[in-house]
Amino acid sequence: MSKRMFAVVFAILTLVLSGCATREVVHIQAAALPEHDNVTFVDNRTSPSEPSFMFGRGLITSCHYGIDKIENDALDPDRMTLLHSYLDSKVLNDNKSHTATITRFDIYWNQHAWDESLNFGALWSHGVLVGCKDAQEGEYYTSESPRPNYSPIVIYLDSVIDGQKYNVRTVYPLLQDSNVKSAWPGALTAAIDKTFTTLGSLVTRDAGVIPPH
């Protein structure tokens, strides 16, 4: 078996094993929703369809290679409860009635550049796309991440709040090293916080034009 073929097999086995491994649930403190909640919170989420493991994130020739979609039960409370709590306590806390309809809330962990660099010594230049172009499935440009040994957490949060549409995408680089397992909870928490803060700043910016209720 050639060295490159061995590297391909090793990479696939590594992804299979990591795909089968269960990450610990990340616990995030959230403010309890009040008895009289100001926010009518509607879950209308949809997500892009994904290829199977062997033809997607597990196939080294696929643009989906190494991109892991984070499952819904990876957070406690779940991501929608966290978002509802954030909007109610931090953004829409003016004692008026508001409506928030969530149309997408997906979290991806893109390890593509790290896996290729580890197995093949690939060099990624500045501004190169890592992932599938325009798929909105965890792809990012290397200019958004410090180096190949960072594997970014990419989050998509689309919503309609009081009639105003907000599409938020954030990239949070996670250092991929021997301590990545212990770093994962803090990184995911920080990535969620970045997304919520971005959404909150947009809603606050538009507060003057939010329709009255």
PDB file of C-alpha atoms in Angstrom:
ATOM      1  CA  MET A   1       0.000   0.000   0.000  1.00  0.00           C
ATOM      2  CA  SER A   2       1.413   3.409  -0.989  1.00  0.00           C
ATOM      3  CA  LYS A   3       1.965   6.101   1.626  1.00  0.00           C
ATOM      4  CA  ARG A   4      -0.768   8.258   0.128  1.00  0.00           C
ATOM      5  CA  MET A   5      -3.245   5.377   0.027  1.00  0.00           C
ATOM      6  CA  PHE A   6      -2.402   4.587   3.649  1.00  0.00           C
ATOM      7  CA  ALA A   7      -2.988   8.224   4.559  1.00  0.00           C
ATOM      8  CA  VAL A   8      -6.382   8.164   2.827  1.00  0.00           C
ATOM      9  CA  VAL A   9      -7.422   4.999   4.676  1.00  0.00           C
ATOM     10  CA  PHE A  10      -6.144   6.439   7.951  1.00  0.00           C
ATOM     11  CA  ALA A  11      -8.062   9.673   7.399  1.00  0.00           C
ATOM     12  CA  ILE A  12     -11.288   7.804   6.671  1.00  0.00           C
ATOM     13  CA  LEU A  13     -10.879   5.580   9.725  1.00  0.00           C
ATOM     14  CA  THR A  14     -10.183   8.622  11.871  1.00  0.00           C
ATOM     15  CA  LEU A  15     -13.365  10.303  10.685  1.00  0.00           C
ATOM     16  CA  VAL A  16     -15.417   7.131  11.154  1.00  0.00           C
ATOM     17  CA  LEU A  17     -14.179   6.778  14.724  1.00  0.00           C
ATOM     18  CA  SER A  18     -14.720  10.449  15.500  1.00  0.00           C
ATOM     19  CA  GLY A  19     -18.175  10.272  13.947  1.00  0.00           C
ATOM     20  CA  CYS A  20     -19.081   7.329  16.175  1.00  0.00           C
ATOM     21  CA  ALA A  21     -17.715   8.995  19.306  1.00  0.00           C
ATOM     22  CA  THR A  22     -20.243  10.847  21.417  1.00  0.00           C
ATOM     23  CA  ARG A  23     -19.198  14.259  22.680  1.00  0.00           C
ATOM     24  CA  GLU A  24     -20.256  15.266  26.162  1.00  0.00           C
ATOM     25  CA  VAL A  25     -23.309  17.491  26.353  1.00  0.00           C
ATOM     26  CA  VAL A  26     -22.294  21.123  26.833  1.00  0.00           C
ATOM     27  CA  HIS A  27     -24.143  22.821  29.691  1.00  0.00           C
ATOM     28  CA  ILE A  28     -24.769  26.561  29.350  1.00  0.00           C
ATOM     29  CA  GLN A  29     -26.353  28.716  32.014  1.00  0.00           C
ATOM     30  CA  ALA A  30     -29.473  30.499  30.799  1.00  0.00           C
ATOM     31  CA  ALA A  31     -31.915  32.873  32.422  1.00  0.00           C
ATOM     32  CA  ALA A  32     -35.219  31.227  33.291  1.00  0.00           C
ATOM     33  CA  LEU A  33     -38.142  32.347  31.177  1.00  0.00           C
ATOM     34  CA  PRO A  34     -40.591  34.468  33.192  1.00  0.00           C
ATOM     35  CA  GLU A  35     -44.131  33.311  33.808  1.00  0.00           C
ATOM     36  CA  HIS A  36     -45.396  36.084  31.531  1.00  0.00           C
ATOM     37  CA  ASP A  37     -43.023  35.748  28.589  1.00  0.00           C
ATOM     38  CA  ASN A  38     -42.750  38.799  26.308  1.00  0.00           C
ATOM     39  CA  VAL A  39     -41.673  36.755  23.276  1.00  0.00           C
ATOM     40  CA  THR A  40     -43.953  34.545  21.217  1.00  0.00           C
ATOM     41  CA  PHE A  41     -41.322  32.071  20.051  1.00  0.00           C
ATOM     42  CA  VAL A  42     -42.039  30.029  16.914  1.00  0.00           C
ATOM     43  CA  ASP A  43     -39.909  27.119  15.672  1.00  0.00           C
ATOM     44  CA  ASN A  44     -40.062  26.917  11.858  1.00  0.00           C
ATOM     45  CA  ARG A  45     -36.558  25.563  11.338  1.00  0.00           C
ATOM     46  CA  THR A  46     -35.407  23.926   8.128  1.00  0.00           C
ATOM     47  CA  SER A  47     -31.909  22.713   7.197  1.00  0.00           C
ATOM     48  CA  PRO A  48     -30.127  21.826   3.954  1.00  0.00           C
ATOM     49  CA  SER A  49     -30.235  18.122   3.080  1.00  0.00           C
ATOM     50  CA  GLU A  50     -26.950  16.337   3.765  1.00  0.00           C
ATOM     51  CA  PRO A  51     -25.144  13.547   1.886  1.00  0.00           C
ATOM     52  CA  SER A  52     -24.468  10.261   3.663  1.00  0.00           C
ATOM     53  CA  PHE A  53     -21.284   9.949   5.724  1.00  0.00           C
ATOM     54  CA  MET A  54     -19.425   7.878   3.123  1.00  0.00           C
ATOM     55  CA  PHE A  55     -20.285  10.317   0.331  1.00  0.00           C
ATOM     56  CA  GLY A  56     -20.002  13.456   2.449  1.00  0.00           C
ATOM     57  CA  ARG A  57     -17.882  14.244   5.481  1.00  0.00           C
ATOM     58  CA  GLY A  58     -16.207  10.812   5.369  1.00  0.00           C
ATOM     59  CA  LEU A  59     -15.115  11.026   1.711  1.00  0.00           C
ATOM     60  CA  ILE A  60     -11.794  12.808   1.357  1.00  0.00           C
ATOM     61  CA  THR A  61     -12.557  13.910  -2.219  1.00  0.00           C
ATOM     62  CA  SER A  62     -15.851  15.535  -1.163  1.00  0.00           C
ATOM     63  CA  CYS A  63     -16.110  19.224  -0.334  1.00  0.00           C
ATOM     64  CA  HIS A  64     -18.119  18.067   2.722  1.00  0.00           C
ATOM     65  CA  TYR A  65     -15.071  16.184   4.039  1.00  0.00           C
ATOM     66  CA  GLY A  66     -14.393  16.761   7.727  1.00  0.00           C
ATOM     67  CA  ILE A  67     -17.456  18.968   8.316  1.00  0.00           C
ATOM     68  CA  ASP A  68     -19.514  17.752  11.256  1.00  0.00           C
ATOM     69  CA  LYS A  69     -23.075  18.967  11.823  1.00  0.00           C
ATOM     70  CA  ILE A  70     -23.622  19.312  15.557  1.00  0.00           C
ATOM     71  CA  GLU A  71     -26.642  17.369  16.777  1.00  0.00           C
ATOM     72  CA  ASN A  72     -29.600  19.096  18.438  1.00  0.00           C
ATOM     73  CA  ASP A  73     -29.013  17.422  21.796  1.00  0.00           C
ATOM     74  CA  ALA A  74     -25.397  18.660  22.066  1.00  0.00           C
ATOM     75  CA  LEU A  75     -26.480  21.527  24.341  1.00  0.00           C
ATOM     76  CA  ASP A  76     -28.289  21.696  27.658  1.00  0.00           C
ATOM     77  CA  PRO A  77     -30.604  23.553  27.607  1.00  0.00           C
ATOM     78  CA  ASP A  78     -31.174  22.953  23.894  1.00  0.00           C
ATOM     79  CA  ARG A  79     -30.214  25.725  21.456  1.00  0.00           C
ATOM     80  CA  MET A  80     -33.774  26.974  20.969  1.00  0.00           C
ATOM     81  CA  THR A  81     -34.372  27.346  24.712  1.00  0.00           C
ATOM     82  CA  LEU A  82     -31.065  29.207  24.991  1.00  0.00           C
ATOM     83  CA  LEU A  83     -32.047  31.556  22.172  1.00  0.00           C
ATOM     84  CA  HIS A  84     -35.519  32.164  23.603  1.00  0.00           C
ATOM     85  CA  SER A  85     -33.986  32.963  26.976  1.00  0.00           C
ATOM     86  CA  TYR A  86     -31.421  35.314  25.429  1.00  0.00           C
ATOM     87  CA  LEU A  87     -33.987  37.258  23.419  1.00  0.00           C
ATOM     88  CA  ASP A  88     -36.340  37.567  26.369  1.00  0.00           C
ATOM     89  CA  SER A  89     -33.743  38.597  28.947  1.00  0.00           C
ATOM     90  CA  LYS A  90     -31.195  40.542  26.882  1.00  0.00           C
ATOM     91  CA  VAL A  91     -32.871  41.966  23.775  1.00  0.00           C
ATOM     92  CA  LEU A  92     -36.677  42.060  23.796  1.00  0.00           C
ATOM     93  CA  ASN A  93     -36.964  42.962  27.475  1.00  0.00           C
ATOM     94  CA  ASP A  94     -39.018  46.152  27.204  1.00  0.00           C
ATOM     95  CA  ASN A  95     -42.221  44.599  28.653  1.00  0.00           C
ATOM     96  CA  LYS A  96     -43.867  44.755  25.220  1.00  0.00           C
ATOM     97  CA  SER A  97     -45.111  41.823  23.165  1.00  0.00           C
ATOM     98  CA  HIS A  98     -42.758  40.494  20.482  1.00  0.00           C
ATOM     99  CA  THR A  99     -42.701  37.634  17.995  1.00  0.00           C
ATOM    100  CA  ALA A 100     -39.594  35.662  17.035  1.00  0.00           C
ATOM    101  CA  THR A 101     -39.853  33.026  14.321  1.00  0.00           C
ATOM    102  CA  ILE A 102     -36.725  30.915  13.875  1.00  0.00           C
ATOM    103  CA  THR A 103     -36.297  29.503  10.374  1.00  0.00           C
ATOM    104  CA  ARG A 104     -32.807  28.041  10.756  1.00  0.00           C
ATOM    105  CA  PHE A 105     -30.366  27.337  13.585  1.00  0.00           C
ATOM    106  CA  ASP A 106     -27.558  25.002  12.486  1.00  0.00           C
ATOM    107  CA  ILE A 107     -24.115  24.482  13.982  1.00  0.00           C
ATOM    108  CA  TYR A 108     -21.179  22.963  12.058  1.00  0.00           C
ATOM    109  CA  TRP A 109     -17.642  22.071  13.083  1.00  0.00           C
ATOM    110  CA  ASN A 110     -15.326  22.273  10.060  1.00  0.00           C
ATOM    111  CA  GLN A 111     -12.187  20.143  10.510  1.00  0.00           C
ATOM    112  CA  HIS A 112     -11.444  19.815   6.797  1.00  0.00           C
ATOM    113  CA  ALA A 113      -8.262  21.920   6.674  1.00  0.00           C
ATOM    114  CA  TRP A 114      -6.913  20.384   9.880  1.00  0.00           C
ATOM    115  CA  ASP A 115      -7.508  16.808   8.689  1.00  0.00           C
ATOM    116  CA  GLU A 116      -5.872  17.439   5.315  1.00  0.00           C
ATOM    117  CA  SER A 117      -2.905  19.209   6.887  1.00  0.00           C
ATOM    118  CA  LEU A 118      -2.473  16.372   9.383  1.00  0.00           C
ATOM    119  CA  ASN A 119      -2.619  13.593   6.820  1.00  0.00           C
ATOM    120  CA  PHE A 120      -1.136  15.153   3.698  1.00  0.00           C
ATOM    121  CA  GLY A 121       0.732  18.238   4.855  1.00  0.00           C
ATOM    122  CA  ALA A 122      -1.594  20.375   2.752  1.00  0.00           C
ATOM    123  CA  LEU A 123      -0.936  24.101   2.770  1.00  0.00           C
ATOM    124  CA  TRP A 124      -3.893  26.439   2.825  1.00  0.00           C
ATOM    125  CA  SER A 125      -3.291  29.939   1.516  1.00  0.00           C
ATOM    126  CA  HIS A 126      -5.139  33.068   2.627  1.00  0.00           C
ATOM    127  CA  GLY A 127      -8.654  33.473   1.271  1.00  0.00           C
ATOM    128  CA  VAL A 128      -9.189  29.862   0.133  1.00  0.00           C
ATOM    129  CA  LEU A 129     -12.652  28.334   0.575  1.00  0.00           C
ATOM    130  CA  VAL A 130     -12.770  25.331   2.929  1.00  0.00           C
ATOM    131  CA  GLY A 131     -15.975  23.423   2.215  1.00  0.00           C
ATOM    132  CA  CYS A 132     -18.673  23.510  -0.451  1.00  0.00           C
ATOM    133  CA  LYS A 133     -19.159  26.825  -2.226  1.00  0.00           C
ATOM    134  CA  ASP A 134     -22.470  28.545  -1.396  1.00  0.00           C
ATOM    135  CA  ALA A 135     -23.804  25.428   0.372  1.00  0.00           C
ATOM    136  CA  GLN A 136     -24.134  27.181   3.734  1.00  0.00           C
ATOM    137  CA  GLU A 137     -23.131  23.939   5.416  1.00  0.00           C
ATOM    138  CA  GLY A 138     -20.144  24.978   7.489  1.00  0.00           C
ATOM    139  CA  GLU A 139     -17.840  26.273   4.738  1.00  0.00           C
ATOM    140  CA  TYR A 140     -15.561  29.215   5.475  1.00  0.00           C
ATOM    141  CA  TYR A 141     -12.648  31.125   3.966  1.00  0.00           C
ATOM    142  CA  THR A 142      -9.198  30.708   5.467  1.00  0.00           C
ATOM    143  CA  SER A 143      -9.130  34.480   5.976  1.00  0.00           C
ATOM    144  CA  GLU A 144     -11.802  33.893   8.654  1.00  0.00           C
ATOM    145  CA  SER A 145      -9.599  31.505  10.653  1.00  0.00           C
ATOM    146  CA  PRO A 146      -6.038  32.021  11.956  1.00  0.00           C
ATOM    147  CA  ARG A 147      -4.301  28.880  10.617  1.00  0.00           C
ATOM    148  CA  PRO A 148      -5.061  25.335   9.393  1.00  0.00           C
ATOM    149  CA  ASN A 149      -4.652  24.032  12.951  1.00  0.00           C
ATOM    150  CA  TYR A 150      -7.839  25.877  13.839  1.00  0.00           C
ATOM    151  CA  SER A 151     -11.103  24.108  13.043  1.00  0.00           C
ATOM    152  CA  PRO A 152     -13.893  26.698  13.041  1.00  0.00           C
ATOM    153  CA  ILE A 153     -17.375  26.347  14.477  1.00  0.00           C
ATOM    154  CA  VAL A 154     -19.728  27.871  11.902  1.00  0.00           C
ATOM    155  CA  ILE A 155     -23.263  28.807  12.964  1.00  0.00           C
ATOM    156  CA  TYR A 156     -26.265  29.845  10.866  1.00  0.00           C
ATOM    157  CA  LEU A 157     -29.169  31.537  12.631  1.00  0.00           C
ATOM    158  CA  ASP A 158     -32.028  32.828  10.495  1.00  0.00           C
ATOM    159  CA  SER A 159     -35.043  34.482  12.062  1.00  0.00           C
ATOM    160  CA  VAL A 160     -37.904  36.915  11.625  1.00  0.00           C
ATOM    161  CA  ILE A 161     -38.292  39.142  14.671  1.00  0.00           C
ATOM    162  CA  ASP A 162     -41.261  41.491  14.785  1.00  0.00           C
ATOM    163  CA  GLY A 163     -41.526  41.274  11.008  1.00  0.00           C
ATOM    164  CA  GLN A 164     -37.841  41.985  10.343  1.00  0.00           C
ATOM    165  CA  LYS A 165     -35.686  39.253   8.780  1.00  0.00           C
ATOM    166  CA  TYR A 166     -32.242  38.521  10.256  1.00  0.00           C
ATOM    167  CA  ASN A 167     -29.762  36.080   8.740  1.00  0.00           C
ATOM    168  CA  VAL A 168     -26.718  35.641  10.952  1.00  0.00           C
ATOM    169  CA  ARG A 169     -23.598  33.613  10.171  1.00  0.00           C
ATOM    170  CA  THR A 170     -20.675  33.504  12.572  1.00  0.00           C
ATOM    171  CA  VAL A 171     -17.285  31.744  12.538  1.00  0.00           C
ATOM    172  CA  TYR A 172     -15.492  30.862  15.760  1.00  0.00           C
ATOM    173  CA  PRO A 173     -12.010  29.270  15.388  1.00  0.00           C
ATOM    174  CA  LEU A 174     -11.274  26.349  17.720  1.00  0.00           C
ATOM    175  CA  LEU A 175      -7.606  25.421  18.189  1.00  0.00           C
ATOM    176  CA  GLN A 176      -7.236  21.792  17.086  1.00  0.00           C
ATOM    177  CA  ASP A 177      -4.645  20.232  19.395  1.00  0.00           C
ATOM    178  CA  SER A 178      -4.322  17.515  22.018  1.00  0.00           C
ATOM    179  CA  ASN A 179      -6.620  19.481  24.340  1.00  0.00           C
ATOM    180  CA  VAL A 180      -9.456  19.878  21.837  1.00  0.00           C
ATOM    181  CA  LYS A 181     -11.807  17.632  23.852  1.00  0.00           C
ATOM    182  CA  SER A 182     -11.462  19.757  26.978  1.00  0.00           C
ATOM    183  CA  ALA A 183     -11.606  22.971  24.909  1.00  0.00           C
ATOM    184  CA  TRP A 184     -14.809  21.966  23.100  1.00  0.00           C
ATOM    185  CA  PRO A 185     -17.358  23.087  25.766  1.00  0.00           C
ATOM    186  CA  GLY A 186     -15.798  26.531  26.113  1.00  0.00           C
ATOM    187  CA  ALA A 187     -15.450  26.958  22.355  1.00  0.00           C
ATOM    188  CA  LEU A 188     -19.040  25.934  21.625  1.00  0.00           C
ATOM    189  CA  THR A 189     -20.296  28.227  24.394  1.00  0.00           C
ATOM    190  CA  ALA A 190     -18.253  31.131  22.994  1.00  0.00           C
ATOM    191  CA  ALA A 191     -19.474  30.406  19.448  1.00  0.00           C
ATOM    192  CA  ILE A 192     -23.113  30.435  20.602  1.00  0.00           C
ATOM    193  CA  ASP A 193     -22.506  33.671  22.518  1.00  0.00           C
ATOM    194  CA  LYS A 194     -20.951  35.299  19.440  1.00  0.00           C
ATOM    195  CA  THR A 195     -23.987  34.359  17.351  1.00  0.00           C
ATOM    196  CA  PHE A 196     -26.483  35.610  19.923  1.00  0.00           C
ATOM    197  CA  THR A 197     -24.561  38.848  20.448  1.00  0.00           C
ATOM    198  CA  THR A 198     -24.470  39.455  16.685  1.00  0.00           C
ATOM    199  CA  LEU A 199     -28.217  38.902  16.391  1.00  0.00           C
ATOM    200  CA  GLY A 200     -28.874  41.050  19.453  1.00  0.00           C
ATOM    201  CA  SER A 201     -26.860  43.959  18.043  1.00  0.00           C
ATOM    202  CA  LEU A 202     -28.807  43.817  14.777  1.00  0.00           C
ATOM    203  CA  VAL A 203     -32.178  43.756  16.527  1.00  0.00           C
ATOM    204  CA  THR A 204     -31.121  46.599  18.823  1.00  0.00           C
ATOM    205  CA  ARG A 205     -29.924  48.598  15.816  1.00  0.00           C
ATOM    206  CA  ASP A 206     -33.342  48.255  14.207  1.00  0.00           C
ATOM    207  CA  ALA A 207     -35.284  48.815  17.428  1.00  0.00           C
ATOM    208  CA  GLY A 208     -36.461  52.219  16.238  1.00  0.00           C
ATOM    209  CA  VAL A 209     -38.255  50.702  13.243  1.00  0.00           C
ATOM    210  CA  ILE A 210     -39.731  47.586  14.860  1.00  0.00           C
ATOM    211  CA  PRO A 211     -43.477  47.751  14.241  1.00  0.00           C
ATOM    212  CA  PRO A 212     -45.548  48.575  17.343  1.00  0.00           C
ATOM    213  CA  HIS A 213     -47.791  45.886  18.879  1.00  0.00           C
TER     214      HIS A 213
END
